[in-house]
Every structure is written in structure tokens, then in C-alpha cells.
Coordinates of C-alpha atoms in Angstrom, one line a residue:
Chain A
M20 CA 118.0 3.7 130.0
E21 CA 115.8 3.4 126.9
F22 CA 113.3 0.5 126.2
W23 CA 112.8 -0.8 122.6
T24 CA 110.6 -3.7 121.4
T25 CA 109.0 -5.4 118.2
S26 CA 105.9 -7.1 117.2
L27 CA 105.2 -10.2 115.7
G28 CA 104.0 -10.5 112.1
L29 CA 106.7 -10.4 109.8
A30 CA 106.5 -14.1 109.4
K31 CA 103.9 -16.7 109.8
M32 CA 104.2 -18.5 112.9
R33 CA 103.7 -22.2 112.9
P34 CA 101.5 -22.0 116.2
M35 CA 99.5 -19.0 114.9
P36 CA 99.3 -19.3 111.2
N37 CA 98.5 -16.1 109.7
A38 CA 98.1 -14.0 106.6
L39 CA 101.4 -12.4 105.9
A40 CA 99.8 -9.0 104.7
D41 CA 97.6 -9.1 107.7
G42 CA 100.9 -9.8 109.9
Y43 CA 102.5 -6.6 108.1
E44 CA 99.4 -4.4 109.0
N45 CA 99.4 -6.0 112.6
F46 CA 103.3 -4.9 113.0
V47 CA 102.7 -1.6 112.0
R48 CA 99.7 -1.2 114.1
D49 CA 101.4 -2.5 117.1
A50 CA 104.1 0.5 116.3
V51 CA 102.0 3.2 116.6
R52 CA 100.7 1.3 120.1
A53 CA 104.4 0.7 121.1
E54 CA 104.9 4.5 120.7
G55 CA 101.7 5.8 122.5
L56 CA 102.9 3.2 125.5
G57 CA 106.3 5.1 125.8
F58 CA 108.9 2.9 124.2
D59 CA 111.9 4.3 122.5
G60 CA 112.3 2.2 119.6
Y61 CA 110.7 -0.2 117.7
G62 CA 112.5 -2.9 115.2
S63 CA 112.5 -5.7 112.8
G64 CA 114.8 -8.7 112.3
E65 CA 116.0 -10.3 109.2
H66 CA 116.1 -13.8 107.7
H67 CA 116.4 -15.2 104.1
F68 CA 114.9 -17.9 101.7
M69 CA 112.5 -19.1 104.8
Y70 CA 109.6 -21.3 104.8
D71 CA 107.8 -19.0 107.1
E72 CA 108.3 -16.0 104.9
F73 CA 110.7 -14.3 107.5
M74 CA 111.0 -10.5 106.8
P75 CA 114.1 -10.2 104.7
I76 CA 114.4 -6.6 104.4
P77 CA 114.3 -5.2 108.0
L78 CA 114.8 -1.0 106.7
Q79 CA 111.7 -1.4 104.8
A80 CA 109.5 -3.1 107.6
V81 CA 110.4 -0.4 109.4
A82 CA 109.9 2.5 106.6
A83 CA 106.2 1.4 106.7
V84 CA 106.4 2.4 110.6
A85 CA 108.1 5.6 109.6
A86 CA 105.0 6.7 107.7
V87 CA 102.5 6.4 111.0
T88 CA 104.8 7.3 113.9
S89 CA 106.5 10.6 114.9
K90 CA 109.2 10.0 117.6
I91 CA 110.0 6.2 118.3
R92 CA 113.0 4.9 117.0
L93 CA 113.2 2.8 114.0
C94 CA 115.8 -0.1 114.3
T95 CA 117.1 -3.0 112.8
N96 CA 117.7 -6.1 115.4
A97 CA 119.4 -7.4 113.5
M98 CA 119.9 -6.4 109.8
L99 CA 122.9 -9.0 108.4
L100 CA 124.9 -6.6 107.0
P101 CA 127.7 -9.0 105.3
L102 CA 124.8 -10.0 103.1
Y103 CA 124.6 -6.7 101.6
D104 CA 126.9 -4.3 99.9
P105 CA 127.9 -1.7 102.5
I106 CA 127.1 1.4 100.2
E107 CA 123.6 -0.5 99.4
A108 CA 123.2 -0.7 102.8
A109 CA 124.0 2.5 103.6
E110 CA 122.0 3.9 100.7
M111 CA 118.7 2.0 102.6
A112 CA 119.2 3.7 105.7
A113 CA 120.0 7.0 104.5
T114 CA 116.8 6.9 102.6
L115 CA 115.1 6.1 105.6
D116 CA 116.8 8.6 107.6
V117 CA 115.6 10.9 105.3
L118 CA 111.8 10.0 105.2
S119 CA 111.8 9.5 109.3
G120 CA 113.4 12.8 110.5
G121 CA 116.7 11.1 111.7
R122 CA 114.8 8.3 113.6
V123 CA 117.2 5.0 112.2
S124 CA 119.3 3.2 114.3
L125 CA 121.1 0.3 112.5
G126 CA 121.3 -2.9 114.9
L127 CA 123.9 -5.0 112.7
G128 CA 124.8 -8.8 113.1
M129 CA 127.0 -11.0 111.0
G130 CA 124.4 -13.8 110.5
Y131 CA 125.1 -17.4 111.0
R132 CA 122.8 -19.6 108.6
P133 CA 125.2 -21.2 105.9
Y134 CA 122.4 -20.8 103.1
E135 CA 121.9 -17.4 103.9
F136 CA 125.5 -16.7 102.9
D137 CA 125.4 -19.2 99.8
G138 CA 122.3 -17.1 98.7
F139 CA 124.2 -14.1 98.5
D140 CA 127.4 -15.4 97.3
T141 CA 129.4 -14.5 100.2
A142 CA 131.8 -16.3 102.5
K143 CA 130.4 -17.1 106.1
R144 CA 134.0 -17.4 107.3
T145 CA 134.9 -13.6 106.6
R146 CA 131.6 -12.4 108.1
G147 CA 132.9 -11.0 111.2
A148 CA 135.6 -9.2 109.2
R149 CA 133.3 -7.9 106.9
L150 CA 130.7 -6.6 109.4
R151 CA 133.5 -4.5 111.0
E152 CA 134.4 -2.9 107.4
A153 CA 131.1 -2.4 106.3
M154 CA 130.1 -0.6 109.5
E155 CA 133.2 1.5 109.0
V156 CA 131.8 2.2 105.5
I157 CA 128.6 3.1 106.6
R158 CA 130.1 5.7 109.5
L159 CA 132.2 7.2 106.5
A160 CA 129.5 7.3 104.1
T161 CA 126.7 9.0 106.5
S162 CA 129.2 11.3 107.9
R163 CA 131.4 12.9 105.1
E164 CA 130.7 14.6 101.8
S165 CA 132.9 12.0 100.2
F166 CA 135.1 9.2 101.4
S167 CA 137.6 6.8 100.3
Y168 CA 138.0 3.3 102.1
Q169 CA 140.5 0.7 101.5
G170 CA 139.7 -2.5 103.4
K171 CA 140.5 -6.1 102.8
H172 CA 137.2 -6.9 101.7
Y173 CA 135.4 -3.6 100.4
Q174 CA 137.3 -0.7 98.8
Y175 CA 136.0 2.5 97.6
E176 CA 137.2 5.9 96.0
N177 CA 135.7 9.3 96.1
E178 CA 132.4 8.0 97.0
S179 CA 129.6 10.4 98.1
L180 CA 126.1 9.0 99.3
H181 CA 122.8 10.8 97.9
P182 CA 120.7 11.5 100.1
R183 CA 122.7 13.1 103.1
S184 CA 121.5 11.2 106.0
I185 CA 119.7 13.6 108.8
Q186 CA 122.0 11.9 111.4
R187 CA 125.7 12.5 110.9
P188 CA 126.6 9.7 111.2
I189 CA 123.9 7.3 111.7
D190 CA 123.3 5.6 114.5
Q191 CA 124.7 1.8 114.7
W192 CA 125.2 -1.1 117.0
F193 CA 127.5 -4.2 116.7
C194 CA 125.0 -7.1 117.3
G195 CA 127.7 -9.6 118.6
G196 CA 125.8 -12.3 120.2
T197 CA 126.7 -13.4 123.3
S198 CA 130.5 -14.1 123.1
L199 CA 133.4 -12.5 124.7
Q200 CA 135.6 -12.0 121.5
G201 CA 132.5 -10.2 119.8
A202 CA 132.6 -7.8 122.7
R203 CA 136.4 -7.4 122.3
R204 CA 136.1 -6.5 118.9
A205 CA 133.3 -3.9 119.2
G206 CA 135.3 -2.2 122.0
A207 CA 138.3 -2.3 120.4
A208 CA 136.4 -0.4 117.4
G209 CA 134.3 1.7 119.6
L210 CA 131.2 0.5 118.5
G211 CA 127.9 0.2 120.6
Y212 CA 127.5 -3.5 121.5
W213 CA 124.2 -4.9 121.5
L214 CA 124.2 -8.2 123.2
A215 CA 121.7 -11.2 122.3
N216 CA 119.8 -12.6 125.3
S217 CA 122.3 -13.7 128.3
P218 CA 121.9 -14.3 131.9
Y219 CA 122.7 -11.3 134.0
D220 CA 126.2 -12.8 135.1
H221 CA 127.3 -13.5 131.6
T222 CA 126.1 -10.1 130.5
E223 CA 128.3 -8.4 133.4
D224 CA 131.3 -10.4 131.9
I225 CA 130.9 -9.2 128.4
V226 CA 130.2 -5.7 129.5
K227 CA 133.5 -5.7 131.4
E228 CA 135.6 -7.5 128.6
Y229 CA 133.8 -4.7 126.1
R230 CA 134.7 -1.6 128.2
Q231 CA 138.2 -2.9 128.9
A232 CA 138.8 -3.3 125.3
G233 CA 137.2 0.1 124.3
A234 CA 139.3 1.5 127.0
E235 CA 142.5 -0.1 125.9
A236 CA 142.0 1.2 122.4
G237 CA 141.7 4.9 123.9
F238 CA 137.9 5.3 123.6
D239 CA 136.4 7.5 126.4
E240 CA 133.6 5.9 128.2
S241 CA 131.1 8.2 127.2
Q242 CA 131.7 6.9 123.6
L243 CA 131.1 3.2 124.9
R244 CA 127.3 2.6 124.3
V245 CA 126.1 -0.9 125.6
A246 CA 122.3 -2.5 124.9
S247 CA 121.1 -6.1 125.4
F248 CA 118.2 -7.8 124.5
K249 CA 116.2 -8.8 127.5
D250 CA 113.0 -11.3 127.1
V251 CA 111.4 -10.8 130.4
C252 CA 108.3 -13.5 131.2
I253 CA 105.9 -11.8 133.7
G254 CA 103.5 -13.8 135.9
N255 CA 101.6 -13.3 138.9
T256 CA 103.3 -16.2 140.3
M257 CA 106.6 -18.0 139.4
E258 CA 104.7 -20.6 137.8
E259 CA 102.8 -18.4 135.7
A260 CA 105.7 -16.9 134.4
E261 CA 107.5 -19.9 133.7
A262 CA 104.7 -21.1 131.8
L263 CA 104.7 -18.1 129.5
R264 CA 108.6 -19.2 129.2
Q265 CA 108.1 -22.5 128.2
M266 CA 105.2 -21.8 125.7
L267 CA 107.6 -19.1 123.9
I268 CA 110.4 -21.9 123.8
D269 CA 108.4 -24.8 122.3
G270 CA 106.6 -22.1 119.9
F271 CA 109.4 -20.3 118.8
Y272 CA 113.1 -20.4 120.3
D273 CA 113.8 -23.9 120.2
E274 CA 113.2 -24.1 116.4
H275 CA 115.6 -21.1 115.9
I276 CA 118.2 -21.8 118.9
L277 CA 118.5 -25.4 118.5
G278 CA 118.3 -25.4 114.3
Y279 CA 120.2 -23.2 112.0
G280 CA 123.6 -23.1 114.1
Y281 CA 122.9 -20.3 116.4
L282 CA 124.7 -21.6 119.2
V283 CA 128.6 -21.6 119.1
D284 CA 130.6 -23.3 121.3
E285 CA 134.0 -22.4 122.7
N286 CA 136.1 -23.1 119.7
G287 CA 133.8 -21.2 117.2
Q288 CA 131.9 -24.3 116.0
S289 CA 128.1 -23.8 115.3
L290 CA 125.9 -26.5 116.9
Y291 CA 123.0 -27.9 114.8
S292 CA 120.1 -29.6 117.0
P293 CA 122.4 -29.8 120.0
S294 CA 120.5 -31.7 123.0
R295 CA 118.3 -29.6 125.3
E296 CA 121.0 -30.6 128.0
H297 CA 123.7 -28.8 126.4
P298 CA 125.1 -26.0 128.7
L299 CA 124.6 -23.6 125.7
Y300 CA 120.9 -24.5 125.1
R301 CA 120.5 -24.0 129.1
R302 CA 122.2 -20.6 129.1
F303 CA 119.8 -19.2 126.4
T304 CA 116.6 -20.6 127.9
Q305 CA 117.7 -19.4 131.4
S306 CA 118.3 -16.0 129.9
L307 CA 114.6 -15.9 129.3
Y308 CA 114.1 -14.0 132.6
C309 CA 110.8 -15.2 134.6
G310 CA 109.4 -13.0 137.4
T311 CA 106.9 -11.0 138.8
I312 CA 106.5 -7.2 138.1
E313 CA 108.4 -6.7 141.2
T314 CA 111.6 -8.8 140.2
V315 CA 111.5 -7.9 136.8
V316 CA 112.0 -4.3 137.9
E317 CA 114.7 -5.4 140.2
E318 CA 116.2 -7.0 137.4
L319 CA 116.3 -4.3 134.8
K320 CA 117.4 -2.2 137.6
R321 CA 120.6 -4.1 137.5
Y322 CA 120.7 -3.6 133.8
E323 CA 120.6 0.0 134.6
K324 CA 123.0 0.0 137.1
L325 CA 125.7 -1.9 134.7
G326 CA 125.4 1.3 132.2
M327 CA 122.7 -0.1 129.7
D328 CA 121.8 2.3 127.4
M329 CA 119.0 0.1 126.1
V330 CA 117.4 -2.9 126.8
F331 CA 115.3 -4.5 123.8
L332 CA 112.2 -5.9 125.5
P333 CA 109.7 -8.9 123.8
S334 CA 107.1 -8.3 121.9
Q335 CA 104.6 -10.1 124.4
Q336 CA 103.0 -8.3 127.5
Q337 CA 103.8 -4.8 126.2
E338 CA 100.9 -2.7 127.7
L339 CA 101.8 -4.6 131.4
I340 CA 105.2 -3.7 130.7
A341 CA 104.1 -0.1 129.8
K342 CA 102.1 0.3 132.7
E343 CA 104.0 -1.6 135.5
I344 CA 107.5 -1.2 134.4
L345 CA 108.6 1.7 132.1
P346 CA 107.4 4.0 135.0
E347 CA 110.0 3.1 137.1
F348 CA 112.4 4.2 134.7
K349 CA 111.4 7.3 133.8
Chain B
M4 CA 94.1 4.1 80.4
R5 CA 95.9 4.5 83.6
V6 CA 97.7 7.2 84.5
G7 CA 100.3 7.8 86.6
L8 CA 102.7 10.6 88.3
S9 CA 106.4 10.5 88.5
W10 CA 108.8 13.6 89.8
D11 CA 112.0 15.0 88.7
L12 CA 114.1 14.4 92.1
D13 CA 117.3 16.0 91.0
R14 CA 115.6 19.5 91.1
F15 CA 115.3 19.6 94.8
E16 CA 118.9 20.9 96.5
D17 CA 117.5 19.3 99.7
A18 CA 116.1 15.6 99.9
S19 CA 113.9 16.3 103.3
A20 CA 111.8 19.1 101.9
G21 CA 111.9 18.1 98.3
W22 CA 110.5 14.6 99.4
Q23 CA 107.9 16.2 101.5
E24 CA 106.9 18.0 98.6
V25 CA 106.4 14.5 96.7
I26 CA 105.0 12.8 99.6
S27 CA 101.9 15.8 99.7
E28 CA 101.7 15.3 96.1
V29 CA 101.1 11.8 96.1
V30 CA 98.7 11.8 99.1
E31 CA 96.8 14.4 97.1
A32 CA 96.9 12.2 93.8
D33 CA 95.9 9.1 95.4
R34 CA 92.7 10.9 96.6
M35 CA 92.3 12.2 93.2
G36 CA 92.5 8.8 91.5
F37 CA 95.5 8.5 89.8
H38 CA 96.7 5.3 89.1
S39 CA 100.5 4.8 90.0
F40 CA 103.0 6.4 91.6
W41 CA 106.6 5.9 90.3
I42 CA 109.7 6.6 92.0
H43 CA 112.9 6.8 90.0
E44 CA 116.3 5.4 91.5
G45 CA 119.1 7.9 91.4
R46 CA 122.2 8.8 93.2
E47 CA 123.8 11.6 91.6
R48 CA 122.2 14.7 92.9
P49 CA 121.3 15.6 96.8
A50 CA 117.5 14.8 96.6
D51 CA 118.0 11.5 94.4
C52 CA 116.5 8.4 95.8
P53 CA 118.9 5.3 95.9
M54 CA 116.3 2.9 97.2
P55 CA 112.7 3.5 96.0
S56 CA 111.8 0.4 97.6
V57 CA 112.1 2.0 101.0
F58 CA 110.3 5.4 99.9
L59 CA 107.4 3.2 98.1
T60 CA 107.0 1.1 101.3
Y61 CA 106.8 4.6 103.6
L62 CA 104.1 5.4 100.7
S63 CA 102.2 2.2 101.4
R64 CA 100.9 3.6 104.5
K65 CA 100.1 7.0 103.2
T66 CA 97.8 6.1 100.1
Q67 CA 94.8 3.5 99.5
S68 CA 94.8 3.1 95.8
G69 CA 97.7 4.0 93.6
Q70 CA 100.2 1.5 92.1
L71 CA 103.7 1.8 93.7
R72 CA 106.0 1.4 91.2
I73 CA 109.9 1.2 91.7
A74 CA 111.4 2.9 88.5
G75 CA 114.7 3.0 86.6
R76 CA 115.9 -0.1 89.1
R77 CA 119.7 -0.8 88.1
V78 CA 121.0 -4.1 87.9
T79 CA 124.5 -3.6 89.8
H80 CA 123.5 -1.8 92.9
A81 CA 122.1 -4.5 94.7
L82 CA 122.4 -8.2 95.1
A83 CA 119.9 -10.1 93.1
P84 CA 117.9 -11.6 95.8
H85 CA 117.6 -8.2 97.3
I86 CA 115.6 -6.9 94.3
V87 CA 113.3 -10.1 94.4
E88 CA 112.8 -9.5 98.2
E89 CA 112.2 -5.7 98.0
V90 CA 109.4 -5.7 95.3
S91 CA 107.9 -8.8 97.5
V92 CA 108.1 -7.3 100.7
L93 CA 106.4 -4.0 99.1
D94 CA 103.8 -5.6 97.4
N95 CA 102.5 -7.5 100.9
F96 CA 102.8 -3.9 102.6
S97 CA 100.6 -2.5 99.7
R98 CA 98.4 -5.4 99.2
G99 CA 99.3 -6.0 95.7
R100 CA 100.2 -2.5 94.6
A101 CA 103.7 -3.1 93.8
G102 CA 105.5 -2.6 90.3
L103 CA 109.1 -2.9 89.0
A104 CA 111.0 -1.0 86.1
F105 CA 114.1 -1.5 85.4
A106 CA 116.4 1.1 83.8
P107 CA 118.0 0.4 80.3
A108 CA 121.4 -1.4 80.1
S109 CA 123.0 1.9 78.4
R110 CA 122.3 4.2 81.5
Q111 CA 123.5 1.5 83.8
G112 CA 127.1 0.8 81.7
V113 CA 126.1 -3.1 81.6
V114 CA 125.5 -5.2 78.6
P115 CA 121.8 -5.8 78.0
G116 CA 122.0 -9.5 78.6
H117 CA 122.5 -8.5 82.1
V118 CA 119.4 -6.6 82.8
H119 CA 117.4 -9.4 80.6
E120 CA 118.9 -12.3 82.7
M121 CA 117.8 -9.9 86.1
I122 CA 114.5 -9.9 84.5
D123 CA 114.3 -13.7 84.2
F124 CA 115.7 -14.1 87.6
V125 CA 113.4 -11.8 89.7
T126 CA 110.0 -13.1 87.5
S127 CA 111.4 -16.9 88.0
S128 CA 112.0 -16.5 91.8
W129 CA 108.4 -15.1 91.9
A130 CA 106.7 -17.9 90.4
T131 CA 108.6 -20.8 91.8
D132 CA 109.3 -22.0 95.3
E133 CA 113.0 -23.6 95.5
M134 CA 114.9 -23.0 92.5
R135 CA 118.3 -22.2 91.1
F136 CA 119.5 -20.0 88.7
R137 CA 122.7 -20.5 86.1
G138 CA 123.2 -17.3 84.2
E139 CA 126.2 -15.4 82.7
H140 CA 125.8 -12.4 85.6
I141 CA 123.8 -14.4 88.2
R142 CA 124.2 -17.6 89.8
F143 CA 121.6 -18.7 92.8
P144 CA 122.9 -20.2 95.4
A145 CA 126.4 -19.5 94.5
H146 CA 127.5 -22.9 94.5
T147 CA 125.4 -24.0 91.6
P148 CA 127.4 -26.0 89.3
D149 CA 128.4 -25.3 85.9
E150 CA 126.2 -28.5 84.8
A151 CA 123.0 -26.9 86.0
P152 CA 120.6 -25.8 83.1
A153 CA 120.8 -22.8 81.9
G154 CA 118.4 -20.0 83.5
A155 CA 116.1 -21.0 86.5
S156 CA 115.6 -24.9 87.2
V157 CA 113.5 -26.6 89.9
P158 CA 114.5 -29.6 91.9
D159 CA 112.6 -33.1 91.6
V160 CA 110.3 -33.7 94.6
E161 CA 111.2 -36.9 96.1
G162 CA 111.4 -38.2 99.5
D163 CA 109.9 -37.3 103.0
Y164 CA 109.9 -33.1 103.5
V165 CA 113.1 -32.3 105.7
P166 CA 112.0 -28.7 108.0
Q167 CA 114.6 -26.3 107.4
W168 CA 115.3 -26.1 110.9
E169 CA 116.9 -29.7 110.7
W170 CA 119.0 -29.0 107.3
G171 CA 122.4 -28.5 109.7
P172 CA 125.2 -27.1 107.9
E173 CA 123.9 -28.3 104.5
M174 CA 123.7 -26.1 102.1
P175 CA 121.0 -27.1 99.7
D176 CA 121.2 -26.6 95.8
F177 CA 117.9 -24.9 95.5
L178 CA 116.5 -22.3 97.7
S179 CA 113.2 -20.4 97.9
I180 CA 113.1 -16.5 97.7
T181 CA 110.5 -15.5 99.9
P182 CA 108.4 -13.7 100.8
K183 CA 106.2 -14.2 97.5
P184 CA 104.3 -11.0 96.2
Y185 CA 101.0 -10.7 97.0
V186 CA 99.7 -10.9 93.7
P187 CA 100.8 -13.5 91.4
H188 CA 101.7 -11.2 88.5
T189 CA 103.6 -8.7 89.6
P190 CA 103.9 -5.8 86.7
V191 CA 107.4 -5.8 85.6
H192 CA 109.0 -3.2 83.2
V193 CA 111.9 -2.6 81.2
E194 CA 112.8 0.6 79.4
I195 CA 113.3 -0.2 75.9
D196 CA 116.2 2.4 75.2
D197 CA 118.4 -0.1 73.0
D198 CA 117.3 -2.2 70.3
E199 CA 118.6 -5.9 71.8
T200 CA 116.3 -5.1 74.9
L201 CA 113.4 -3.8 72.9
E202 CA 113.2 -7.2 70.6
W203 CA 114.0 -9.4 73.8
A204 CA 111.4 -7.7 75.9
A205 CA 108.8 -7.9 73.0
Q206 CA 109.4 -11.6 72.1
Q207 CA 109.1 -12.2 76.0
G208 CA 106.3 -10.2 76.6
I209 CA 108.0 -8.2 79.2
S210 CA 106.3 -4.6 79.1
P211 CA 108.2 -1.7 77.6
M212 CA 108.6 1.4 79.2
V213 CA 109.7 5.0 77.6
G214 CA 111.5 7.5 79.9
A215 CA 110.7 11.0 80.1
D216 CA 114.0 11.9 78.5
M217 CA 113.6 10.4 75.3
P218 CA 112.0 12.7 72.4
T219 CA 108.4 12.0 72.0
E220 CA 108.7 10.9 67.9
Q221 CA 111.1 8.4 69.0
A222 CA 109.4 7.2 71.7
A223 CA 106.3 6.8 69.9
R224 CA 108.5 4.8 66.9
R225 CA 110.3 2.5 69.5
L226 CA 107.0 1.9 71.1
A227 CA 105.4 0.9 67.7
R228 CA 108.2 -1.3 66.9
Y229 CA 107.8 -3.0 69.9
R230 CA 104.3 -4.0 69.2
E231 CA 105.2 -4.9 65.6
I232 CA 107.4 -7.5 67.0
A233 CA 105.5 -8.7 69.7
D234 CA 102.5 -9.2 67.2
E235 CA 104.8 -11.1 65.2
A236 CA 106.0 -13.1 68.3
G237 CA 102.2 -13.9 69.1
R238 CA 102.2 -12.1 72.2
S239 CA 98.6 -11.0 73.3
R240 CA 98.1 -7.4 74.0
R241 CA 96.3 -8.2 77.4
E242 CA 99.7 -9.8 78.5
I243 CA 101.3 -6.3 78.1
E244 CA 101.3 -2.5 79.5
A245 CA 103.2 -0.4 77.5
V246 CA 104.0 2.9 79.5
L247 CA 105.1 6.3 78.0
E248 CA 106.2 8.8 80.6
R249 CA 106.3 12.5 79.6
R250 CA 106.5 15.7 81.1
V251 CA 103.6 18.1 80.7
V252 CA 103.2 22.0 80.8
L253 CA 99.5 22.8 81.0
D254 CA 99.2 26.2 79.1
G255 CA 103.0 25.9 78.3
E256 CA 105.1 25.2 74.8
T257 CA 105.1 21.5 73.6
D258 CA 108.7 20.4 72.7
E259 CA 110.4 17.3 71.8
C260 CA 109.9 15.8 75.0
T261 CA 107.1 17.7 76.5
L262 CA 103.4 18.0 75.9
G263 CA 102.1 21.5 76.3
G264 CA 99.0 23.1 75.4
S265 CA 95.4 23.4 76.9
P266 CA 94.2 20.2 78.8
R267 CA 92.3 19.7 75.6
D268 CA 95.5 19.6 73.6
V269 CA 97.3 17.5 76.3
L270 CA 94.5 15.0 76.1
N271 CA 94.3 14.6 72.0
A272 CA 98.2 14.4 72.5
I273 CA 97.9 11.3 74.8
R274 CA 95.1 10.0 72.7
D275 CA 97.3 10.4 69.5
L276 CA 100.1 8.5 71.1
R277 CA 97.8 5.6 72.4
G278 CA 96.8 5.3 68.8
K279 CA 100.2 5.0 67.2
T280 CA 101.7 2.9 69.8
G281 CA 99.3 1.2 71.8
I282 CA 100.3 2.6 75.5
S283 CA 98.2 1.6 78.2
H284 CA 99.6 3.6 81.1
F285 CA 100.8 7.0 81.0
V286 CA 103.0 8.5 83.5
W287 CA 103.3 12.5 83.9
R288 CA 106.8 13.2 85.2
R289 CA 106.6 16.3 87.3
G290 CA 109.0 18.8 87.5
G291 CA 107.4 21.6 89.4
A292 CA 104.1 22.0 88.4
T293 CA 101.7 23.4 90.7
P294 CA 99.1 21.6 92.9
M295 CA 96.6 23.6 90.9
D296 CA 97.8 21.9 87.5
L297 CA 97.3 18.2 89.1
Y298 CA 93.8 19.1 89.8
R299 CA 93.4 20.6 86.3
F300 CA 95.3 17.3 84.8
A301 CA 93.0 14.9 86.9
S302 CA 89.7 16.3 86.1
E303 CA 90.2 17.6 82.5
V304 CA 92.9 15.1 81.4
Q305 CA 92.8 12.0 83.4
V306 CA 89.4 11.2 83.7
L307 CA 88.5 12.0 80.1
L308 CA 91.4 9.6 79.3
Q309 CA 89.0 6.7 80.2
A310 CA 86.7 6.5 77.8

């Protein structure tokens, strides 16, 4: 099981205001450190038109990292693919793949914030279909000399991508949140599935659903890869770990989980500013795993046993994780 | 005078090897004091670079001083807000060394007005916070109505501030494209191959660039014409950076697009062009010259062009 991670700095954090260019420096510096600590991948997320100047083009952020690292994978967690022309996205990825010697991994999500779609003149309601089609376009563009594609949303005739990516095709992951529907879609298409933070039991259900859909579609088990974001908060005591989680919730997650329509109910409706008692919000906060070193190792062992190919660990406590947890998995 | 480098990427058969050669030259040239490095957008040949912003962001960690300029940017191969964002991100990673030059309309198969509108959109986005834009080719955000003023417009500021995370499903009429560049006035150029763009750019004070494939005599005429129109429009020379890109062959032959001869000959040719056209930035388009040529140019031409 691989361990990927990220760092702060690609936005101005309200609880810890910082100069953006300094944050960018820190992001690159922390990537070098993560590589030295033994992490396997390092990534940047994406949002647009944000008051905190959130990184809008994650492949550029990891391009800076590529210049000062040699082996860590350079990933997007996630790149909001419906907000790009698929060829534009493939060209960016191929450019970085050449510069980095084939280290690009695309975590690709569909996005959810209404104004982002409005800014890019694309319909939010077609985002799921666009994501799947665009992933197929990227696969074709980075694996064939030339290709044609006739989809509902994207059509290409005899296209060739220059430069040729080093990886043929470029590594792609479908970031489908925590919905069973997303898992089924990814499995049916044979795409690697990267879950959002979710408690273990729900993760297990999603993985089962994904593998079943993949098997029904005729994909071999070895082709079906699964990964998960897994925020862990480690303390000497449970109280200490929970205090860290609360700090993360207050300082970062409440804004991003309660606002913007991140949570989606069983009818597919986005929830804006739901109560903190809402079951979906509670499920999210419970997914931020609290424990001691020993219990965190146990929890991650469960993920390993579930067949996870990768877990994406948080930006905090990386040195502790590298020293006490990663050796248990090598 | 500033002196920079650009590259004929299309001469390489393999992007990995070719780009590594370019990266090595950039690192050396940055140490030698060259002022700028230009990566041209291209997608026809095996080693072309379709996304210079990614290449240059990589170079931002390999260099200390040189300007990192996106060259030949096309308006149809990326969504408009991405062009605004990519330059801002590069500018922050490089702490104010980014620049952007657009390809001429004729090379993109679009009408000149499309390029002009993109430049207006990009520069307006950097200069304002919340804005909307209504043009013939760009509408931002998408639901901007036909009744909105042409070009960029900003909202009346009234009422209490509402944080973004409290907007709910509403789609605001004005959005701020973030981050902003590190410096307030990021250099923007346009290649002036067509008359309509030459005149528009000169009147607007958008800096001109002439690429390596235009014959030198024609390039000089067009840059001189640009200068005339800019002067008539009351544009100050201090707001414009005219860029001329040429191939150079030290100890070689001069032809219609190439400056040749001894380093002193090349120096005099560039000074002559500066006198005729007012260029303040010369870019050597490298097409296979040796590292020794780079050193000779740096020590015998670049330094002496300063005074």
C-alpha cells in the first residue's frame, strides 16, 4: 500500500494567514521533505474564484515540485476535469509527465461548487458524464499515436498529442466522493477509484460495490485499483487526538464541508449549510480518524487488508507518521 | 536592453532529451545574466510544448533571476479563466518573473478581435477583484446577460460582506479570478503580424512582439509603424516593451531572418535595430547553437548592449 500526502500553502488559511508566494515556497519545500520521509506521492487540489486564492491549476503546483524531487509521484487530489477541455488537460499532464520522467498521477473529480461551473461555462448537471468521457479522451490521447472519439459531450477526429507522455497511458484515478453510485460508475468503466474521507464500514461497502461493478463489466481484479483519502489525527491519548481533529474541523473543514454544497443527500441534492447534527456531516467528522500510534496503525492495516492500493494522508504530523507508521507497512 | 532566449523545440525528435537540453541551457543562461526565457506554445511536432506555463513553473525552481515568459499563447486551446490563472500561478511561484505573449490571430485561425478580447479579459481580471465580462468571444461568468456593459464591469459595492461559504446555490453575477499575480503589472505582449492587431495594440499600449520567422526588414518596418501609432495615441515609451526575436549564428551568414557575423557584427545589428524600432528586449531564438556560442554571446554581445 502506498502513502501519498500534501501540504498547506496553496491558499491563504484564515486561521494562519500567510503570504501566498511564501505558501508556494513551503509547498515545494514540504514536498522535498515528504520525499525524504518516504512518502510515495504528493499532490495539490483545485478550486477557482476563491477568496483564499486556492490553487486553481494543480498540475502547475506539482510542476514546481517536479523540478526539485526525483521519485515521488506528482498527483492531483483532485483536478476538476469537467472544468477543462479534455485535450487541454491531457496536454498539461503530458507536459509534466515528460518533465518529471513519468511521475504524474491524475486524481480526477467532477467538482461541485455551482459558481465554478458558471465561471467556465459548463453545465454542472452533466459533470459526471463529462468526467467519464474526458477520462477516456485522456486515456486515448496518452496511449495512442492518434485517436478519434465520439462522445455525447466531446468529439475528436484523428487527434495526436504532442509531446508523447512517458507513461502510456498516464495514470488516472476517478475521485468519486463517497457515493455508491460513483463507485459503480468507476467499477463499470474499469477506472481506479479514489474515495473521499469516509468511516471504515462505509469504505468497505463502497469498495465491495466498486469491485462488483468492475467484475460484472468483465474487468480482472488486478485492473481494479482502489485508494482513499484518510485523515488521521494522532495523539498520546484519545483526548489529544480529538482535540487535534476539532482544530482541523474549526479551522478548515467546517467551511469546506458545510458550505459550497459538498455534502450530497440520497436524492443527489447538494446540502448548503446543513446542521452539525445532520447524519452526513456527522459521518464526515467521524471519518477523520482519531487514535494513538498503535490504533492508527491498526486502522490503516484494515485498509491494507481491504486491498487499498494507496491512502492519502493529511498534511499534519508527517514526520510522526513517517517515523512511527510507514515502517509498519514497508 | 534586456536580452533573452527562446528555442526551436520543433528541431528535437524526442521531447525528453530535447527539453533536458533546453533546461540545462536555461540554468546556465540564468547564471550568465540573460534576462528572460521564452517557451513557445506548439503542438505539431514531437517535442513541441503545448503548455508553456507548466514548463516555466518547473523552470521557476531551476532559476533565480530570469523572466519566465509564455510565448505564442493561443486563445482557443485553453478556457479563458485558465489563461488568467496559469500566469498568476507562475508569477507567484517565480515571485514576479512571469510574462505572457499571445500568438498572432493569423497563426491561430481566429479573427484579430478574438485575441484583443482575450488580452482585455486577462488584464482586466488581474486588475480587478469581482468582475464580469461581456464580449463577442468571452462571457464571464457564463450567465452574464446581453444587457451587461461591453467588456469588463465591476459591481456596485453595497450591503454587508457575505462570505463565499454562505453563498449557497446562488450563482453570483461577478466573480474574482484568483490568485492575482505577484506583481501588479505582469508583462503582456502580442505578436503584431496583422495590421489590425498592430494598430489596436499601439493605441492600447499593449507591448508588441515580432517572432523569429518574420524577415528582419519587415519586422523593423512593423515595429517602427507600431511606434508611430503609439506616439500619435499619446502612449509613453516607458509603458511599452517592444520585443524582437531573431535567430543568431555567430561567425555564420546573415539571411533575411538571421543575424550573422562576428559578435561585434551581431552587436551592431541589434543596436541598429534598436535605433530604428525602439525595441527594448531582444530574444535570441536558439536553434542548435553550442554552449560556447551562448557564453560568447553573453560576454561579447549581451553585456555590451547595456550601454
